[in-house]
Amino acid sequence: MPEASKFYLTTPIYYVNARPHIGHAYSTIVTDVIARYQRAQGRETWFLTGTDEHGQKIERSAKLAQRSPQEFADEVSGEFRRLWDRMGLTYDDFIRTTEERHRKGVQKLFLVLQERGFIYKSSYSGQYCVSEEMYVDVPAGAPCPECGRITETISEENYFFKLSAFERKLLELYESDPDFIRPEARKNEVISFVRAGLKDLSISRTTFDWGIPVPGDEKHVIYVWLDALANYMTAIGYGSDAPEDQRRFEKFWPADLHLIGKEISRFHCVYWPAFLLAAGLPLPKRVVAHGWLLFEESKMSKSRGNIVRTETILDGFGSLKPDLAKREQDLFASDALRYFLLREIVFGHDGNFSLDAVVERYNADLANGYGNLVSRTLAMTARYFDGAVPQGQSEPRIEEAFAHTAKLFGERLQTLEFSRGLEALWSLVAIVDGYITVQAPWKLASSSAETAKTDLANILYTCLEALRVITALVYPILPYSAGQVWAQLGLGEIASADLKNLRWGQLAPGTRLGASSPIFPRAEKEIIQRMKELETPATPAPAAPATTQSQPAAAAPAPSAEPVAAAAKIGIEDFAKVELRVGQVKVAERVKGADRLLRLEVDIGTEVRQIVAGLAEAYAPEALIGRKVVIVANLQPRKLRGLESNGMIVAASLGEGKPVLAGFLEEIEIGARLK
């Protein structure tokens, strides 16, 4: 990262079609770590995050939820912001694309591009993926190459951006600035895409109206990616007439770093620089893409049904500190998650996530490592020196180890090699811990040797100073816990400390230690079960059978289908609680080791659900792909053979007969609700 007095960095803005999960948290935590590090180095830092709220997918999702698009966006955007605040993330601004300041900036950018001759009106007929909000070059009825969902044929008048005019300029950019796109794998993908040839890009739609109107031609709304990408400028004042906004834009633009997920590299590394070049605006300095979080070897996503909620980690680890206020429990638990994600996952690559792994890493590195070093050092200082930092000479070997580690840690944070940086820092933790074991200060404390007291003072001063510098270095990753250690060292508020000029020997002898308490209590196995229970709510008892002799085939293995006696009648208000929707099977495959189970991915219009159904004895998987089915959409999720099932396929059976899927004779829209 460049040496400068300012640093402007951004997360992707998160699409409001789904609630936040660990994958969203990963992007935002990494950005928060970088922002805290930059502030600690004395740079004026602006950290932006927010939500992307326009587009056809949001309009449809809101309609199915029987809400207005604005109400729908308000609710989900609010969940993102509340979670970021609960985790103590230090963003400076939260931009929403439905805000007036954003609308003004996007319309200004559109007019600039139009005035400079890079926008023209034409018509488009082809395939559009609603899920990805993008046009795709595939035959009618073919799936989207990005997400696999069936595309829709669109024929409409559009405004187009002359993307084809920037093919050579973009390739020159990638060649002249090798660090513009990172990591190398993403850069190579982008270069290959551009070299294959760029086509002009549609930047407006007329078949829906949930978006920012094209200035002067309001039957068009601006294409969601031009709308969304502009947030990085509109949030800091682009398009505003207010002098303070203009000053902020001049100060912070261009962005020093856009941090994104790898799946949106093309939009940020091709479309975005092309828009800026066309508008005559400076380009961001770096676009860095991180990998996916994998759960059971699959990308964590709502459509796959393998989401892990951040709230689960906060509630689970927060329970280790029952005496703290809820706010502090959340900050402590957030530290545990931050450390795991930064230490366990090699940034830029995909990484595996599991609750077991989080607990294992926490115990090994935090409870038994750093936390144990804090506890034993402070306890011995309290016992042998009445809770004050002794006057002593530090061990040269530990001082040298610090100098090497601090340099290495700083270099690796600057290159976003978080895992390797923490590995280096924890090697210093191990060195100091080993130093205590070898020196055995508890033996010196009971020794009558003339030099025993001096030697004891030297050892504990060395350990206390090592704790101070380790804590200062780890502060961007463990802000709450580092603050607690800092206070226990008697150094006050770490947020007010000057950490940019960190040197060995700055701990003043005589400093009184603060009140001591365990920083990282050990997490027992019970916490894993607790978090799994939080992730998988108890499945409600099965509903009473219907009044006919047929019954639905559950998402679990189909039960024995003996004719049953009529049950007590239910009221219409009870039936109204069951949400039945039309879905289309996109993926069907057998569940390994289960003769009767199929794993299905079913598109219900607003999302793709993973459902595990007991249909394998009645239907071959390939016979189900493309078939429209009825699903119960509002059942609590449940786990079957390690797979989460989000709904139930409706089928009928009689006696020992195999289940028969409910279906339709007429054409019906995917996502329609049965009434």
XYZ file of C-alpha atoms in Angstrom:
675
model
C 0.000 0.000 0.000
C 1.327 3.461 -0.850
C 2.703 5.861 1.709
C 0.292 8.792 1.831
C -1.475 11.059 4.297
C -4.913 9.717 3.287
C -6.322 6.278 2.587
C -9.750 5.573 1.062
C -10.972 1.984 0.980
C -14.276 0.307 0.215
C -16.112 -2.967 0.605
C -18.431 -4.168 -2.132
C -21.924 -2.867 -1.504
C -24.074 -5.831 -0.559
C -27.138 -6.759 -2.562
C -30.283 -6.720 -0.415
C -31.838 -9.897 -1.801
C -30.488 -11.838 1.207
C -29.671 -11.294 4.864
C -25.997 -10.934 5.844
C -23.951 -14.069 6.498
C -20.332 -14.950 7.295
C -19.257 -14.355 3.679
C -20.450 -10.734 3.863
C -18.829 -10.378 7.275
C -15.492 -11.640 5.896
C -15.294 -8.841 3.305
C -16.204 -6.201 5.853
C -13.907 -7.530 8.600
C -10.922 -7.545 6.233
C -11.689 -3.961 5.238
C -12.044 -2.970 8.893
C -8.653 -4.528 9.708
C -7.010 -2.566 6.888
C -8.749 0.649 7.987
C -7.618 0.219 11.599
C -4.066 -0.506 10.450
C -3.994 2.596 8.248
C -5.311 4.779 11.076
C -2.699 3.322 13.418
C -0.046 4.379 10.895
C -1.307 7.961 11.149
C -3.172 8.167 7.822
C -6.524 9.915 7.576
C -8.683 6.982 6.551
C -12.154 6.808 5.011
C -13.839 3.384 5.142
C -16.997 2.953 3.051
C -19.534 0.135 3.010
C -23.217 -0.045 2.134
C -26.003 -1.789 0.231
C -27.011 -2.165 -3.420
C -30.797 -1.855 -3.581
C -32.001 -1.461 -7.180
C -32.741 -3.915 -9.967
C -35.289 -6.378 -11.247
C -34.437 -9.054 -8.696
C -35.227 -6.708 -5.797
C -38.462 -5.587 -7.452
C -39.575 -9.220 -7.843
C -38.475 -10.203 -4.346
C -40.448 -7.318 -2.872
C -43.539 -8.249 -4.874
C -43.426 -11.833 -3.652
C -42.982 -10.564 -0.089
C -45.989 -8.286 -0.641
C -43.878 -5.244 0.189
C -42.879 -2.191 -1.781
C -39.297 -2.342 -3.109
C -38.334 0.504 -0.778
C -39.782 -1.241 2.282
C -38.031 -4.465 1.311
C -34.691 -2.677 0.817
C -35.066 -0.703 4.054
C -35.521 -3.883 6.062
C -32.581 -5.841 4.649
C -30.213 -2.866 4.501
C -31.027 -2.208 8.136
C -29.985 -5.755 9.033
C -26.569 -5.245 7.441
C -25.991 -1.998 9.278
C -27.158 -3.360 12.632
C -24.850 -6.360 12.310
C -21.819 -4.211 11.382
C -22.525 -2.025 14.409
C -22.967 -5.055 16.649
C -19.515 -6.264 15.549
C -17.914 -2.883 16.230
C -16.844 -2.296 12.622
C -15.442 1.203 12.160
C -16.906 2.262 8.810
C -17.013 6.010 8.194
C -20.003 5.934 5.869
C -22.766 3.525 4.870
C -24.065 4.287 1.392
C -27.451 3.098 0.132
C -28.173 3.273 -3.589
C -31.716 4.456 -2.833
C -30.391 7.656 -1.235
C -30.869 11.015 -2.939
C -27.137 11.809 -2.847
C -26.481 8.624 -4.808
C -29.222 9.310 -7.372
C -27.788 12.758 -8.097
C -24.284 11.404 -8.559
C -25.337 8.535 -10.834
C -27.379 10.842 -13.044
C -24.435 13.236 -13.268
C -22.116 10.396 -14.318
C -24.627 9.271 -16.960
C -24.835 12.801 -18.404
C -21.041 13.165 -18.440
C -20.668 9.884 -20.333
C -23.418 10.933 -22.718
C -21.937 14.397 -23.326
C -18.523 12.874 -24.033
C -20.020 10.659 -26.744
C -19.832 7.274 -25.006
C -23.578 6.585 -24.694
C -26.041 5.941 -27.537
C -29.594 4.573 -27.794
C -30.351 1.316 -29.587
C -32.317 -1.872 -28.952
C -31.383 -5.212 -27.458
C -32.794 -8.672 -27.925
C -31.118 -11.482 -26.044
C -30.738 -13.308 -22.771
C -30.745 -11.691 -19.333
C -29.976 -13.272 -15.953
C -32.132 -11.669 -13.291
C -30.149 -13.265 -10.467
C -26.818 -11.813 -11.625
C -28.443 -8.641 -13.053
C -26.487 -9.033 -16.283
C -26.910 -9.745 -19.976
C -25.327 -13.007 -21.091
C -24.350 -14.304 -24.511
C -26.169 -17.667 -24.501
C -29.014 -19.184 -26.578
C -32.637 -18.635 -25.554
C -33.599 -20.832 -22.614
C -29.975 -21.615 -21.748
C -28.644 -21.247 -18.205
C -26.537 -18.320 -17.063
C -22.830 -19.255 -17.232
C -22.228 -17.509 -13.889
C -24.974 -18.942 -11.650
C -26.668 -21.712 -13.662
C -30.169 -20.239 -13.473
C -32.288 -20.183 -16.612
C -32.010 -16.848 -18.437
C -34.912 -14.777 -19.728
C -35.290 -13.458 -23.270
C -35.381 -9.662 -23.251
C -36.301 -7.383 -26.153
C -36.244 -3.694 -25.328
C -34.899 -0.280 -26.202
C -31.718 0.476 -24.254
C -28.991 3.027 -23.845
C -25.589 1.507 -24.563
C -22.119 2.365 -23.306
C -19.274 2.090 -25.852
C -17.325 -0.506 -23.895
C -15.738 -1.812 -27.095
C -13.827 1.471 -27.430
C -11.788 0.663 -24.285
C -10.369 -2.757 -25.077
C -6.885 -1.479 -25.918
C -6.837 1.113 -23.111
C -7.779 -1.476 -20.503
C -5.079 -3.894 -21.644
C -2.554 -1.036 -21.504
C -3.738 -0.264 -17.964
C -3.223 -3.859 -16.794
C 0.240 -3.936 -18.374
C 1.406 -0.548 -17.088
C 0.125 -1.106 -13.548
C 0.669 -4.764 -12.576
C -0.772 -4.165 -9.093
C -4.076 -2.689 -10.312
C -5.746 -6.122 -10.015
C -4.818 -8.614 -7.313
C -4.363 -11.508 -6.868
C -2.612 -12.659 -10.024
C -5.254 -15.299 -10.823
C -8.011 -12.675 -10.975
C -5.849 -10.409 -13.148
C -5.254 -13.227 -15.621
C -8.993 -13.971 -15.794
C -9.792 -10.321 -16.493
C -7.089 -9.995 -19.158
C -8.380 -13.122 -20.911
C -11.917 -11.728 -20.868
C -10.851 -8.413 -22.409
C -8.606 -10.037 -25.009
C -11.567 -12.152 -26.154
C -13.213 -8.911 -27.313
C -15.506 -6.400 -25.648
C -19.038 -5.646 -26.808
C -20.909 -2.440 -26.062
C -22.778 -2.665 -22.772
C -26.472 -2.006 -22.186
C -26.777 0.498 -19.348
C -30.541 0.998 -19.100
C -33.749 -1.030 -18.823
C -37.386 -0.271 -19.664
C -39.134 -3.474 -18.561
C -39.126 -2.487 -14.887
C -38.888 0.802 -13.015
C -37.101 0.034 -9.711
C -33.976 2.031 -10.336
C -32.607 5.511 -11.012
C -34.305 7.171 -14.010
C -32.199 8.186 -16.997
C -32.124 12.005 -16.872
C -34.389 13.386 -19.603
C -35.765 9.966 -20.578
C -37.435 8.586 -17.489
C -39.040 5.539 -19.071
C -35.494 4.111 -18.817
C -33.842 3.201 -15.523
C -30.067 3.061 -15.280
C -28.591 -0.445 -15.408
C -27.834 -1.715 -11.933
C -24.072 -2.088 -12.408
C -23.504 1.490 -13.578
C -25.749 2.534 -10.706
C -23.999 0.355 -8.115
C -20.370 0.989 -9.081
C -20.834 4.743 -8.887
C -21.401 4.442 -5.111
C -17.655 4.643 -4.527
C -17.760 8.251 -5.757
C -21.266 9.375 -4.785
C -20.602 8.478 -1.136
C -17.723 10.936 -0.919
C -19.449 13.804 -2.703
C -19.498 13.214 -6.473
C -22.571 14.936 -7.904
C -23.110 17.165 -4.875
C -23.142 20.957 -5.006
C -22.245 21.302 -1.326
C -18.703 22.700 -0.840
C -17.874 20.257 1.976
C -18.858 17.296 -0.246
C -16.771 18.611 -3.117
C -13.783 19.015 -0.814
C -14.175 15.447 0.447
C -14.302 14.098 -3.100
C -11.189 16.040 -4.092
C -9.419 14.816 -0.976
C -10.213 11.105 -1.114
C -10.758 10.226 -4.782
C -9.321 8.085 -6.291
C -9.885 5.173 -3.940
C -6.721 3.514 -2.691
C -8.376 0.108 -2.466
C -11.593 -1.547 -3.627
C -11.937 -4.839 -1.747
C -14.331 -7.240 -3.514
C -15.343 -10.890 -3.786
C -13.806 -12.694 -6.739
C -17.174 -13.242 -8.482
C -17.529 -9.515 -9.249
C -14.009 -8.976 -10.604
C -15.197 -8.334 -14.158
C -17.512 -5.498 -13.141
C -14.834 -3.767 -11.053
C -11.844 -4.397 -13.313
C -13.437 -3.959 -16.750
C -16.667 -1.954 -16.586
C -15.695 0.390 -13.741
C -12.335 1.567 -15.130
C -13.937 1.914 -18.574
C -16.683 4.172 -17.138
C -14.064 6.281 -15.363
C -11.781 6.549 -18.392
C -14.753 7.637 -20.480
C -15.720 10.248 -17.873
C -12.157 11.562 -17.608
C -11.900 10.646 -13.935
C -8.925 9.093 -12.070
C -8.932 5.335 -11.627
C -8.828 3.532 -8.264
C -5.319 2.471 -7.331
C -6.027 -1.185 -6.551
C -8.832 -3.706 -6.873
C -8.231 -6.746 -4.677
C -10.487 -9.805 -4.785
C -10.750 -12.309 -1.973
C -11.901 -15.914 -2.349
C -15.032 -17.650 -1.177
C -15.760 -19.127 2.206
C -16.453 -22.810 1.677
C -18.720 -24.854 3.887
C -18.599 -28.599 3.246
C -16.485 -27.801 0.166
C -19.166 -25.577 -1.419
C -19.381 -21.807 -1.671
C -21.405 -20.444 1.205
C -24.576 -18.967 -0.288
C -28.282 -18.686 0.317
C -29.129 -20.709 -2.780
C -27.085 -23.712 -1.597
C -28.659 -23.690 1.845
C -25.289 -23.716 3.626
C -25.309 -20.259 5.165
C -23.615 -19.673 8.515
C -24.934 -16.582 10.243
C -22.499 -14.235 11.944
C -24.971 -13.876 14.801
C -24.392 -17.555 15.640
C -20.699 -16.877 16.326
C -21.480 -13.739 18.323
C -24.031 -15.505 20.519
C -21.930 -18.657 20.899
C -18.605 -17.063 21.832
C -20.322 -14.271 23.734
C -21.586 -16.911 26.177
C -17.963 -17.445 27.299
C -18.156 -14.047 29.000
C -21.435 -14.230 30.964
C -20.445 -11.405 33.333
C -20.028 -8.857 30.547
C -22.700 -6.590 29.127
C -24.131 -7.810 25.810
C -22.258 -5.129 23.878
C -18.915 -6.327 25.221
C -19.839 -9.975 24.699
C -20.443 -9.186 21.019
C -17.126 -7.352 20.636
C -15.228 -10.197 22.303
C -16.941 -12.778 20.076
C -16.292 -10.625 17.017
C -12.572 -10.777 17.860
C -12.700 -14.574 17.898
C -14.263 -14.557 14.433
C -11.865 -11.901 13.116
C -8.842 -13.879 14.258
C -10.078 -17.122 12.725
C -10.885 -15.582 9.328
C -7.590 -13.678 9.104
C -5.395 -16.507 10.435
C -7.040 -19.559 8.916
C -7.787 -18.292 5.395
C -5.004 -17.365 3.020
C -6.307 -14.076 1.650
C -7.170 -14.212 -2.046
C -7.857 -17.953 -1.936
C -10.976 -19.907 -1.047
C -11.058 -21.001 2.572
C -12.942 -23.615 4.560
C -15.192 -22.546 7.402
C -16.616 -24.714 10.167
C -17.702 -24.106 13.728
C -15.347 -26.822 14.951
C -12.398 -25.132 13.243
C -13.246 -21.738 14.771
C -13.248 -23.213 18.280
C -10.060 -25.197 17.671
C -8.150 -22.148 16.402
C -9.508 -19.972 19.236
C -8.355 -22.414 21.915
C -4.950 -23.069 20.361
C -3.907 -19.501 19.546
C -5.953 -17.227 21.792
C -6.839 -19.140 24.962
C -3.688 -21.290 25.207
C -1.336 -18.917 23.395
C -1.693 -15.154 23.693
C -4.249 -15.288 26.518
C -2.148 -17.649 28.619
C 0.932 -15.452 28.139
C -1.044 -12.418 29.330
C -2.420 -14.227 32.389
C 0.832 -15.704 33.648
C 2.887 -12.541 33.066
C 0.428 -10.222 34.802
C -0.144 -12.657 37.653
C 3.593 -12.930 38.394
C 4.007 -9.148 38.206
C 1.175 -8.712 40.714
C 2.628 -11.366 43.019
C 6.307 -10.455 42.921
C 6.265 -6.685 42.289
C 2.987 -5.592 43.836
C 1.349 -4.953 40.424
C 3.884 -2.440 39.110
C 6.232 -2.718 36.119
C 9.673 -3.477 37.598
C 12.849 -1.571 36.805
C 14.737 -4.041 34.673
C 16.927 -4.701 31.655
C 15.286 -6.535 28.781
C 16.618 -9.703 27.214
C 18.453 -8.789 23.948
C 17.313 -11.991 22.263
C 13.619 -11.099 22.790
C 14.217 -7.518 21.669
C 15.817 -8.781 18.445
C 12.931 -11.180 17.885
C 10.504 -8.268 18.258
C 12.374 -6.109 15.727
C 12.303 -8.907 13.168
C 8.641 -9.760 13.829
C 7.395 -6.165 13.766
C 9.031 -5.559 10.382
C 7.678 -8.800 8.953
C 4.189 -8.304 10.382
C 3.948 -4.773 8.978
C 5.117 -5.869 5.533
C 2.622 -8.702 5.425
C -0.298 -6.534 6.498
C 0.596 -4.071 3.758
C 0.531 -6.866 1.176
C -2.684 -8.287 2.714
C -0.949 -11.532 3.724
C -2.849 -11.626 6.985
C -2.393 -15.313 7.689
C 1.383 -15.179 7.290
C 1.558 -11.972 9.322
C -0.297 -13.553 12.243
C 1.823 -16.671 11.931
C 4.929 -14.495 12.368
C 3.429 -12.615 15.311
C 2.399 -15.816 17.081
C 5.941 -17.110 16.696
C 6.934 -14.194 18.951
C 4.207 -15.239 21.416
C 5.754 -18.719 21.445
C 9.286 -17.344 21.901
C 8.259 -15.283 24.941
C 6.260 -18.171 26.381
C 9.279 -20.449 25.981
C 11.502 -17.804 27.561
C 9.320 -17.832 30.684
C 9.425 -21.619 30.893
C 13.219 -21.732 30.603
C 13.859 -18.844 33.010
C 11.340 -20.150 35.596
C 10.801 -16.821 37.407
C 8.805 -18.595 40.143
C 12.024 -20.310 41.185
C 13.916 -17.010 41.322
C 11.148 -15.553 43.487
C 11.904 -18.105 46.208
C 15.672 -17.990 45.762
C 17.983 -16.367 48.311
C 20.646 -15.659 45.672
C 21.942 -12.090 45.686
C 20.989 -11.473 42.046
C 17.619 -13.245 42.191
C 15.501 -10.079 42.574
C 17.357 -8.286 39.768
C 17.106 -11.295 37.474
C 13.404 -11.622 38.263
C 12.872 -7.934 37.439
C 14.699 -8.333 34.129
C 12.638 -11.355 33.140
C 9.269 -9.799 33.947
C 10.152 -6.447 32.382
C 11.089 -8.323 29.200
C 7.791 -10.231 29.232
C 5.681 -7.153 29.973
C 7.369 -5.169 27.201
C 6.895 -8.100 24.806
C 3.203 -8.181 25.719
C 2.915 -4.452 25.039
C 4.404 -4.639 21.549
C 2.502 -7.828 20.616
C -0.725 -6.170 21.740
C -0.006 -3.001 19.769
C 0.694 -5.024 16.621
C -2.380 -7.246 16.908
C -4.746 -4.360 17.674
C -6.187 -4.062 14.108
C -7.144 -7.747 14.203
C -8.279 -8.020 17.852
C -9.427 -4.487 18.681
C -11.571 -5.296 21.728
C -9.271 -7.889 23.292
C -6.108 -5.893 22.596
C -7.800 -2.956 24.303
C -8.461 -5.102 27.370
C -4.823 -6.248 27.546
C -3.617 -2.655 27.046
C -5.738 -1.520 29.987
C -4.518 -4.413 32.166
C -0.953 -3.311 31.389
C -1.902 0.042 32.924
C -1.618 1.895 29.601
C -5.154 3.328 29.373
C -7.170 3.405 26.133
C -5.422 1.729 23.219
C -7.541 3.711 20.747
C -5.800 6.865 22.012
C -2.286 5.416 21.931
C 0.355 6.365 19.367
C 1.024 3.026 17.686
C 2.772 4.273 14.554
C 6.094 4.825 16.304
C 6.254 1.494 18.093
C 9.690 0.822 19.586
C 11.098 -1.540 22.166
C 11.644 -0.110 25.639
C 8.727 2.354 25.742
C 7.084 0.682 28.758
C 7.867 2.910 31.740
C 9.021 1.155 34.947
C 6.687 1.874 37.829
C 3.559 1.786 35.652
C 0.739 0.367 37.765
C -1.088 -2.551 36.185
C -4.840 -2.324 35.776
C -7.389 -4.746 37.158
C -6.731 -8.245 35.844
C -9.288 -10.695 34.431
C -9.076 -13.605 31.966
C -8.969 -12.353 28.372
C -9.713 -15.589 26.491
C -11.504 -18.235 28.594
C -11.184 -21.686 27.097
C -14.057 -22.789 24.848
C -15.266 -26.290 25.684
C -16.893 -28.626 23.168
C -20.346 -27.671 24.392
C -20.041 -24.323 22.636
C -19.867 -26.092 19.262
C -23.144 -27.885 19.947
C -24.682 -24.634 21.144
C -23.756 -22.864 17.899
C -25.019 -25.759 15.798
C -28.330 -25.533 17.607
C -28.445 -21.806 16.933
C -27.804 -22.480 13.237
C -30.465 -25.208 12.994
C -33.667 -24.175 14.757
C -35.747 -27.018 16.125
C -37.968 -28.514 13.431
C -41.648 -28.080 14.322
C -43.803 -31.135 14.851
C -45.407 -32.434 11.620
C -48.779 -30.968 10.765
C -51.860 -33.144 11.091
C -52.576 -35.288 8.001
C -55.023 -33.943 5.438
C -58.622 -35.152 5.367
C -58.011 -37.308 2.295
C -56.051 -40.534 2.163
C -53.122 -38.868 0.447
C -50.336 -36.922 2.095
C -47.278 -34.941 1.002
C -43.881 -36.566 0.563
C -41.700 -34.779 3.077
C -38.303 -33.286 2.463
C -37.108 -36.081 4.748
C -37.268 -39.753 3.677
C -40.887 -40.474 2.786
C -42.815 -41.996 5.675
C -44.888 -45.122 5.371
C -47.872 -44.167 3.212
C -50.619 -46.240 4.795
C -54.163 -44.825 4.441
C -55.006 -42.788 7.523
C -58.187 -41.811 9.211
C -59.478 -38.304 8.693
C -57.997 -35.815 11.143
C -59.777 -33.047 12.929
C -60.688 -30.179 10.636
C -58.538 -27.044 10.686
C -59.577 -23.450 10.247
C -58.783 -21.354 7.179
C -56.438 -19.263 9.331
C -54.328 -22.393 9.985
C -54.164 -23.305 6.307
C -53.209 -19.710 5.444
C -50.025 -20.142 7.458
C -48.720 -22.662 4.902
C -46.851 -20.889 2.089
C -47.040 -22.934 -1.126
C -44.987 -21.727 -4.095
C -44.268 -22.844 -7.620
C -40.659 -23.852 -8.119
C -38.562 -25.271 -10.945
C -35.948 -27.961 -10.347
C -32.515 -26.800 -11.554
C -30.299 -29.488 -10.046
C -31.146 -33.023 -8.943
C -28.701 -35.618 -7.637
C -28.681 -38.622 -5.352
C -27.561 -38.210 -1.752
C -24.550 -40.410 -1.137
C -25.368 -43.320 1.158
C -29.148 -42.685 1.136
C -31.231 -44.848 -1.232
C -34.394 -42.782 -0.941
C -33.025 -39.212 -0.877
C -32.400 -36.695 -3.653
C -30.713 -33.333 -3.238
C -32.587 -30.746 -5.298
C -31.940 -27.095 -6.094
C -35.306 -25.462 -6.752
C -35.757 -21.970 -8.196
C -38.730 -20.205 -6.544
C -38.290 -16.880 -8.329
C -36.544 -14.926 -5.609
C -33.910 -17.522 -4.770
C -32.789 -21.086 -5.361
C -33.546 -23.403 -2.427
C -31.732 -26.594 -1.525
C -34.305 -29.269 -0.643
C -33.628 -32.872 0.347
C -36.606 -35.046 -0.651
C -37.519 -38.715 -0.375
C -38.189 -39.154 -4.088
C -35.286 -41.289 -5.283
C -37.363 -44.487 -5.531
C -39.969 -42.784 -7.719
C -37.953 -40.435 -9.944
C -34.557 -40.550 -11.627
C -32.663 -37.308 -10.903
C -32.346 -36.389 -14.588
C -36.141 -36.712 -15.036
C -36.741 -33.918 -12.527
C -34.491 -31.227 -13.997
C -36.643 -28.450 -15.457
C -39.843 -29.759 -13.875
C -42.151 -27.356 -12.073
C -43.146 -28.472 -8.585
C -45.022 -27.208 -5.552
C -42.989 -26.556 -2.418
C -43.880 -25.620 1.136
C -41.660 -22.541 1.402
C -42.012 -21.526 5.046
C -40.885 -24.616 6.923
C -38.017 -24.326 9.368
C -34.795 -25.713 7.813
C -33.646 -29.151 8.933
C -30.498 -31.239 8.432
C -30.646 -34.584 6.601
C -27.453 -36.560 6.034
C -25.491 -33.385 6.769
C -27.416 -31.362 4.172
C -29.702 -28.501 5.107
C -33.176 -28.807 3.564
C -35.068 -25.538 3.109
C -38.625 -26.547 2.276
C -40.719 -29.565 1.322
C -41.718 -30.903 -2.076
C -45.463 -31.623 -2.291
C -46.365 -35.077 -3.599
C -49.179 -37.572 -3.087
C -49.164 -41.310 -2.455
C -51.733 -43.942 -1.595
C -51.040 -47.133 0.339
C -47.699 -48.606 -0.688
C -47.625 -46.578 -3.913
C -44.678 -44.391 -4.753
C -45.046 -40.612 -4.325
C -46.335 -38.641 -7.318
C -45.360 -34.999 -7.620
C -48.046 -32.332 -7.719
C -47.891 -30.385 -10.980
C -49.734 -28.130 -13.425
C -51.474 -28.564 -16.773
C -51.287 -24.856 -17.620
C -48.162 -22.689 -17.806
C -47.505 -20.897 -14.511
C -44.817 -18.438 -13.435
C -41.986 -19.640 -11.227
C -42.432 -18.222 -7.742
C -46.220 -17.906 -7.970
C -47.995 -18.477 -4.672
C -50.724 -21.115 -4.454
C -53.890 -19.897 -2.768
